[in-house]
JSON list of C-alpha atoms in Angstrom, two decimals:
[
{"chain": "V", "resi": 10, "resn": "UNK", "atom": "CA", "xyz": [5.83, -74.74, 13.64]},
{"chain": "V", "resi": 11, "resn": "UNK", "atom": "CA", "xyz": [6.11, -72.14, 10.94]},
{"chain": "V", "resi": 12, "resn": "UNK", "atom": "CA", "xyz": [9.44, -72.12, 8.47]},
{"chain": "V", "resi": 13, "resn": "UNK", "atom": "CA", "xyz": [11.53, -69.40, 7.99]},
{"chain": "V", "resi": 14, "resn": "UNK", "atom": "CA", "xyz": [9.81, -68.85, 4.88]},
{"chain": "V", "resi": 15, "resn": "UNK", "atom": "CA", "xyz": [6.11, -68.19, 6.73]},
{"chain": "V", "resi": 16, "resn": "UNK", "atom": "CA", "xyz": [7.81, -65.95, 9.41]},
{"chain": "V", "resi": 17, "resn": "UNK", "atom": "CA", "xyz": [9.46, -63.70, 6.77]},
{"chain": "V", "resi": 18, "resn": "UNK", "atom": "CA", "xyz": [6.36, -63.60, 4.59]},
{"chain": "V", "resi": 19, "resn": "UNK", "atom": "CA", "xyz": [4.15, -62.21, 7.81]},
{"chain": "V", "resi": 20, "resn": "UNK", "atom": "CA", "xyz": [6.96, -60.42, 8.65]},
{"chain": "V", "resi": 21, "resn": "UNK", "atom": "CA", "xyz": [6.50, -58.35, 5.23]},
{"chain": "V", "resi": 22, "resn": "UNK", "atom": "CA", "xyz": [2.90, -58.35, 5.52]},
{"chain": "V", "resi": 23, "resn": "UNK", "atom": "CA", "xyz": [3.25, -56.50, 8.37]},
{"chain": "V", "resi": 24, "resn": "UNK", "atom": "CA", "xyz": [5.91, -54.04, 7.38]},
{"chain": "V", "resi": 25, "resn": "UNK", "atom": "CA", "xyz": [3.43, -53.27, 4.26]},
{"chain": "V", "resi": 26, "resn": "UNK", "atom": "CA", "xyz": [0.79, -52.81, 6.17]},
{"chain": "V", "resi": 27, "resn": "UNK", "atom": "CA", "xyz": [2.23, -50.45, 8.43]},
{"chain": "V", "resi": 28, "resn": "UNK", "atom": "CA", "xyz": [3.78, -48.55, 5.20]},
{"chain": "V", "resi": 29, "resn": "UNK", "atom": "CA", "xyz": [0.03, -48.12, 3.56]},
{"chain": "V", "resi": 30, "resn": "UNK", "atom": "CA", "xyz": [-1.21, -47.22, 7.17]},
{"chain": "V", "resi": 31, "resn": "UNK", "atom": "CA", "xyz": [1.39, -44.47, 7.80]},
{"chain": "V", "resi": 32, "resn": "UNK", "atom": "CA", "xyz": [0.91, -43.18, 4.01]},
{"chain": "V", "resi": 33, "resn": "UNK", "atom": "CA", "xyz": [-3.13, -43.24, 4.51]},
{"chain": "V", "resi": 34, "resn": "UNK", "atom": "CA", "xyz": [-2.54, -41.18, 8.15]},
{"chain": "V", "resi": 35, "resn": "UNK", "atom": "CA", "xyz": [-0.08, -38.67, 6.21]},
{"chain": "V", "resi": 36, "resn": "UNK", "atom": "CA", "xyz": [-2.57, -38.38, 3.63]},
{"chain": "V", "resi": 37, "resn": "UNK", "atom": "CA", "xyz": [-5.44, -37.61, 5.32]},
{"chain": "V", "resi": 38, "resn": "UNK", "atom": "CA", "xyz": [-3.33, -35.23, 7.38]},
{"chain": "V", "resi": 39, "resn": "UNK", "atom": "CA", "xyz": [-2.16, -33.43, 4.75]},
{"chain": "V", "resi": 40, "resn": "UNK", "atom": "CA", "xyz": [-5.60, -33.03, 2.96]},
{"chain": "V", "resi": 41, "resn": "UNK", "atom": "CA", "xyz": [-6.57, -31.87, 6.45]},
{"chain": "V", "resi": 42, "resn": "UNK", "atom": "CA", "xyz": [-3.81, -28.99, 6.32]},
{"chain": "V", "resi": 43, "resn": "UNK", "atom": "CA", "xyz": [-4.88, -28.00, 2.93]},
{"chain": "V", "resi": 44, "resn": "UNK", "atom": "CA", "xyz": [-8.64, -27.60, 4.06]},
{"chain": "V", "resi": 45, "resn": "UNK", "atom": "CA", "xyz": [-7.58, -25.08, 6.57]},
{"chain": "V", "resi": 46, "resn": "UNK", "atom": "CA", "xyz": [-5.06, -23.47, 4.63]},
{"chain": "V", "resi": 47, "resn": "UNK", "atom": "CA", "xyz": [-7.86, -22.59, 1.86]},
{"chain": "V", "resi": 48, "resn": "UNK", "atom": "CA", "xyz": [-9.34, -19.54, 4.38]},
{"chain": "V", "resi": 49, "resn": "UNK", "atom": "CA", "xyz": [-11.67, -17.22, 2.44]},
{"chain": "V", "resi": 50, "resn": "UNK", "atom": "CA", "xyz": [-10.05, -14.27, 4.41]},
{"chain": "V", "resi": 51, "resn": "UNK", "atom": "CA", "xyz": [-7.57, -12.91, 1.82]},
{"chain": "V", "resi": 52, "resn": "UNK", "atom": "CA", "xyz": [-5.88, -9.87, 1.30]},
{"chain": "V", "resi": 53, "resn": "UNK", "atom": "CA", "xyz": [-7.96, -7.17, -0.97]},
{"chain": "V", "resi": 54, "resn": "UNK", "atom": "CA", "xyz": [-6.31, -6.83, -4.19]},
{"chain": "V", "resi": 55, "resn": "UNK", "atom": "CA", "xyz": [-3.96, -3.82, -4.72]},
{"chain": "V", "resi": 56, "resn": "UNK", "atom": "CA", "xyz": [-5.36, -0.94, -6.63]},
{"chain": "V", "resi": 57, "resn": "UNK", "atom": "CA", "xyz": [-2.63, 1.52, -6.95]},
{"chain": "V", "resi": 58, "resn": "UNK", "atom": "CA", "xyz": [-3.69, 5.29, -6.09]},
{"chain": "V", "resi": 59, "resn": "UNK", "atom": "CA", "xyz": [-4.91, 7.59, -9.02]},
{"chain": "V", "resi": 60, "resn": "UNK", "atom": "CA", "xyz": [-4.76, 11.41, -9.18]},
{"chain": "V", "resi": 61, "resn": "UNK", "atom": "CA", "xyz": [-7.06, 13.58, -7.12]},
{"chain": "V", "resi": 62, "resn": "UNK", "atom": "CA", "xyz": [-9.88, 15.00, -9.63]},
{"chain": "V", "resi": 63, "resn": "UNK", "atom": "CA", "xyz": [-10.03, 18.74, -9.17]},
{"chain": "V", "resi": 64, "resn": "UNK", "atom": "CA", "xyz": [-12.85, 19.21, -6.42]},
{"chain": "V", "resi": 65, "resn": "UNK", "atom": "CA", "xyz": [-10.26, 17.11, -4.26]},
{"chain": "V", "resi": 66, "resn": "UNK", "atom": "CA", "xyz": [-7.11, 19.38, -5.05]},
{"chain": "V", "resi": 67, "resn": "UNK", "atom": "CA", "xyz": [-9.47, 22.60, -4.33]},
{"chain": "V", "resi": 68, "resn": "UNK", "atom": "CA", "xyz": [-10.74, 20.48, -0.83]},
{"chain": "V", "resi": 69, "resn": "UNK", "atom": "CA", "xyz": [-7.24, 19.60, 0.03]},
{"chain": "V", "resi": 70, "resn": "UNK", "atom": "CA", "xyz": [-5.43, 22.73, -0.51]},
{"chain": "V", "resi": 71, "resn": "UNK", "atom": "CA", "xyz": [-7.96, 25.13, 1.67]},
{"chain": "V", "resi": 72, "resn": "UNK", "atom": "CA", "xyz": [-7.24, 22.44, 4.39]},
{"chain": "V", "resi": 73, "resn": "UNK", "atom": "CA", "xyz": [-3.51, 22.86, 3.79]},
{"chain": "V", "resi": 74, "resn": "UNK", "atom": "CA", "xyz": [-3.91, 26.56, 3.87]},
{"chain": "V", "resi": 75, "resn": "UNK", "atom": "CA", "xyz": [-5.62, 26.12, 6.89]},
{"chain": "V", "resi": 76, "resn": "UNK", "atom": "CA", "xyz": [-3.17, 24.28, 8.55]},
{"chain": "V", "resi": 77, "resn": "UNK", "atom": "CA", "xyz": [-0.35, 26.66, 7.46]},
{"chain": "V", "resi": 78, "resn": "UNK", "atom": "CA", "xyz": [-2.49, 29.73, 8.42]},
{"chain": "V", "resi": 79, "resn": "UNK", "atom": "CA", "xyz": [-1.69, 30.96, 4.67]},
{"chain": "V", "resi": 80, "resn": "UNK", "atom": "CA", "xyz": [-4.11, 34.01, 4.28]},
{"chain": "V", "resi": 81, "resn": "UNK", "atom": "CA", "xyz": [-4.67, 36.23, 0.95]},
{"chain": "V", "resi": 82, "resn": "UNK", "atom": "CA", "xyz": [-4.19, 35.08, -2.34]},
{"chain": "V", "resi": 83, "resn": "UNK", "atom": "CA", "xyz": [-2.94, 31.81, -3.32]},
{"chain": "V", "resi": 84, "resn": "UNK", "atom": "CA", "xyz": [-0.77, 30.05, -5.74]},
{"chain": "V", "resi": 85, "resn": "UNK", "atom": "CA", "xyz": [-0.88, 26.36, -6.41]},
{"chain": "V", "resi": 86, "resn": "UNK", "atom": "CA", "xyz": [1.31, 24.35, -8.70]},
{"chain": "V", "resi": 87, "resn": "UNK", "atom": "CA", "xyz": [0.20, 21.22, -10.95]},
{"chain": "V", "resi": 88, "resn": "UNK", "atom": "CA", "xyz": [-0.08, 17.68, -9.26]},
{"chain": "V", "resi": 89, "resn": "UNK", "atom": "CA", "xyz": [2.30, 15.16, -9.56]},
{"chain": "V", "resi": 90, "resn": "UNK", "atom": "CA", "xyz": [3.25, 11.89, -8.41]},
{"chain": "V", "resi": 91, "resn": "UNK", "atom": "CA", "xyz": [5.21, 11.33, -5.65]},
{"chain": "V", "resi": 92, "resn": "UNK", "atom": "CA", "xyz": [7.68, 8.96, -4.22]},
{"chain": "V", "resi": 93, "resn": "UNK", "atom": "CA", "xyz": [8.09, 10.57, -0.65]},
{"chain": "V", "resi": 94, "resn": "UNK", "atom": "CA", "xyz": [5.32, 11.60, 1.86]},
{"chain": "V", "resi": 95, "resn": "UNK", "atom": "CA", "xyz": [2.33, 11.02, 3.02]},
{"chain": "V", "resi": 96, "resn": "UNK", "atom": "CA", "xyz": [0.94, 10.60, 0.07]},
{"chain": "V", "resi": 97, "resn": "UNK", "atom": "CA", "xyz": [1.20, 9.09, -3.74]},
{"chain": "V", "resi": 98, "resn": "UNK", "atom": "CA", "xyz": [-0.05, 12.44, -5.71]},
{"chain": "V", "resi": 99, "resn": "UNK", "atom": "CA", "xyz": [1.14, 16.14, -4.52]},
{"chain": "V", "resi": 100, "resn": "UNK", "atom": "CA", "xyz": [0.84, 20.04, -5.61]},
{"chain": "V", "resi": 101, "resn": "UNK", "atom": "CA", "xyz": [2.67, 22.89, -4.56]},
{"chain": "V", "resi": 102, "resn": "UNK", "atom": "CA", "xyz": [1.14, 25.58, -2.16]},
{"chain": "V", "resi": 103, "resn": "UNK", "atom": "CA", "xyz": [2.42, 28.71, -0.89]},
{"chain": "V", "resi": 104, "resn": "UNK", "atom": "CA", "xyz": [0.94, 32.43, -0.55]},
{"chain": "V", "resi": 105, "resn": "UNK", "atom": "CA", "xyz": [0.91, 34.39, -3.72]},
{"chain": "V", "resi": 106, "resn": "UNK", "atom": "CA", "xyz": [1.40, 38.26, -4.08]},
{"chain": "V", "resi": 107, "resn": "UNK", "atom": "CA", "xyz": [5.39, 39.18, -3.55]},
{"chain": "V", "resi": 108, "resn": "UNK", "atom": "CA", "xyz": [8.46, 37.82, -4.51]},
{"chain": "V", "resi": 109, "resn": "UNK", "atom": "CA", "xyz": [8.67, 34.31, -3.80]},
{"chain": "V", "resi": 110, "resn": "UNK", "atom": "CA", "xyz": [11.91, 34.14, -1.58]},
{"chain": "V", "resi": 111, "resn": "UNK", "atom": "CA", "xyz": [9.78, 35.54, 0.75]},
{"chain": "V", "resi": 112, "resn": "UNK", "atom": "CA", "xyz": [7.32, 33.10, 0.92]},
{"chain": "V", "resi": 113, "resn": "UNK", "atom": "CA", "xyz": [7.80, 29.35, 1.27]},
{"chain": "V", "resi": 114, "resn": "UNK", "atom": "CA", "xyz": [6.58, 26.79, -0.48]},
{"chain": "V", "resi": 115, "resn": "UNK", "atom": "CA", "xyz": [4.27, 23.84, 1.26]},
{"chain": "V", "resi": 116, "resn": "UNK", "atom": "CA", "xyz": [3.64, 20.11, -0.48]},
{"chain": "V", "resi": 117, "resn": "UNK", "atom": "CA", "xyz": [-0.26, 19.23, -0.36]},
{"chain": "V", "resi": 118, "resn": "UNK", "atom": "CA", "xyz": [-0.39, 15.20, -0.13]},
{"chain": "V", "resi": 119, "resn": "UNK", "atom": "CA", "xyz": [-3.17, 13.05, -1.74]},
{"chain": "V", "resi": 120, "resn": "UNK", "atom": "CA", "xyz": [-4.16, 9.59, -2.36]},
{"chain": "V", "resi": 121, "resn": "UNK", "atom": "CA", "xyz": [-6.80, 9.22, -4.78]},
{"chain": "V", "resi": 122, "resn": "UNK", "atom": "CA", "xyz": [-9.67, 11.99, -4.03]},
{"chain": "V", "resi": 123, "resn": "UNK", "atom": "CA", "xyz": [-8.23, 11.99, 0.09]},
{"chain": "V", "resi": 124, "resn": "UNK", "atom": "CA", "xyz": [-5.77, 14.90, 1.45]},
{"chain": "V", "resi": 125, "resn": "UNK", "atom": "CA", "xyz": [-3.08, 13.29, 2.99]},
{"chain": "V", "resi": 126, "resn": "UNK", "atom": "CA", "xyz": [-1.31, 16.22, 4.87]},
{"chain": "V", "resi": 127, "resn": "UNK", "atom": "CA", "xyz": [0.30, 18.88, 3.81]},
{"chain": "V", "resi": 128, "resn": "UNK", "atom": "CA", "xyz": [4.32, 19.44, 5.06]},
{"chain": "V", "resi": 129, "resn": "UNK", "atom": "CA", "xyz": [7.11, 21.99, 4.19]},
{"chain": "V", "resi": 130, "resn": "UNK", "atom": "CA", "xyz": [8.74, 21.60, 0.56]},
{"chain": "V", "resi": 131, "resn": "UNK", "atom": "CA", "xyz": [11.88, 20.13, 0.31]},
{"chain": "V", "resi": 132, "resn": "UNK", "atom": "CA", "xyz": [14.41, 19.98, -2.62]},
{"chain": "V", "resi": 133, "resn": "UNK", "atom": "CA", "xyz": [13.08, 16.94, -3.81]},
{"chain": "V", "resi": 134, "resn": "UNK", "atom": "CA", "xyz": [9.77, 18.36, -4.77]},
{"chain": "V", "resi": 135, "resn": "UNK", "atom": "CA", "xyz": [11.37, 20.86, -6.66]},
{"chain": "V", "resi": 136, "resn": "UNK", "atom": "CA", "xyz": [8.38, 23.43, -6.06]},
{"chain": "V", "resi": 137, "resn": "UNK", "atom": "CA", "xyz": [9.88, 26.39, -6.39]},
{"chain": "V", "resi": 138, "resn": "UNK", "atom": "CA", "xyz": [11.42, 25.48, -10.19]},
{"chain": "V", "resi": 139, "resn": "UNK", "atom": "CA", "xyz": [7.30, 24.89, -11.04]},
{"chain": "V", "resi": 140, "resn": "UNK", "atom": "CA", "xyz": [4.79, 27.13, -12.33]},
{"chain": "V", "resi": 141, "resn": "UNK", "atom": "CA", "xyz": [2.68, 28.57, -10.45]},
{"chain": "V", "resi": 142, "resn": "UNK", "atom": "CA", "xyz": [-0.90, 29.52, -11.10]},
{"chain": "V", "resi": 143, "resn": "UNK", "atom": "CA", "xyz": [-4.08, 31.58, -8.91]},
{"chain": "V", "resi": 144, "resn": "UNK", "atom": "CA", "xyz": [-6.05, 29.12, -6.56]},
{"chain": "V", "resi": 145, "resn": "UNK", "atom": "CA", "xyz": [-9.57, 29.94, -6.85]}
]
């Protein structure tokens, strides 16, 4: 027969066991997890937008003026950055030649060297407050 001191001696042995076991399986599982949680699919890196050079702003705003159906002269304001609209960069548009009340204003969206859209002004844009300038 076995004493009490044999039978509580296996009994740890087998409690340890079972503890380095259970820590080996969560170990391997967990190096498992990591594996596929190391996925070469990641998001691009952020870039934010930059102006539209000047070919771009000429591009855009005949599109705009297109869309509008703005005919005759032009006037175009400087671009600026934008919090609102389609895009990060904007200039003013509207139809030169007359007092301005008379014609409205129109925001020309861009993101980098890409026209955006082009919308109605709004008080936030504050286009009729900038200068305006001939679009060639």
């Amino acid at each position: 027969m076995h004493s009490r001191y044999e039978l509580a001696c296996g009994q740890r042995r087998s409690v340890f066991g079972r503890r380095r076991s259970l820590a080996a399986l969560s170990t391997i599982l967990t190096l498992l997890l990591a594996g596929c949680a190391s996925s070469g699919n990641l998001p691009p890196v952020y870039h934010p937008p930059r102006p539209p050079g000047a070919k771009a702003v000429q591009e855009g705003v005949r599109k705009a003026a297109a869309e509008v159906k703005l005919t005759g002269a032009l006037e175009t304001s400087a671009v600026r950055p934008t919090d609102h609209g389609p895009g990060s960069y904007f200039a003013c548009l509207r139809q030169g030649s007359g007092p301005s009340d008379r014609h409205p204003a129109y925001s020309v969206f861009f993101d980098d060297d890409a026209y955006k859209g082009v919308q109605s002004s709004v008080i936030l844009d504050t286009c009729e407050a900038q200068p305006w300038v001939p679009f060639n």
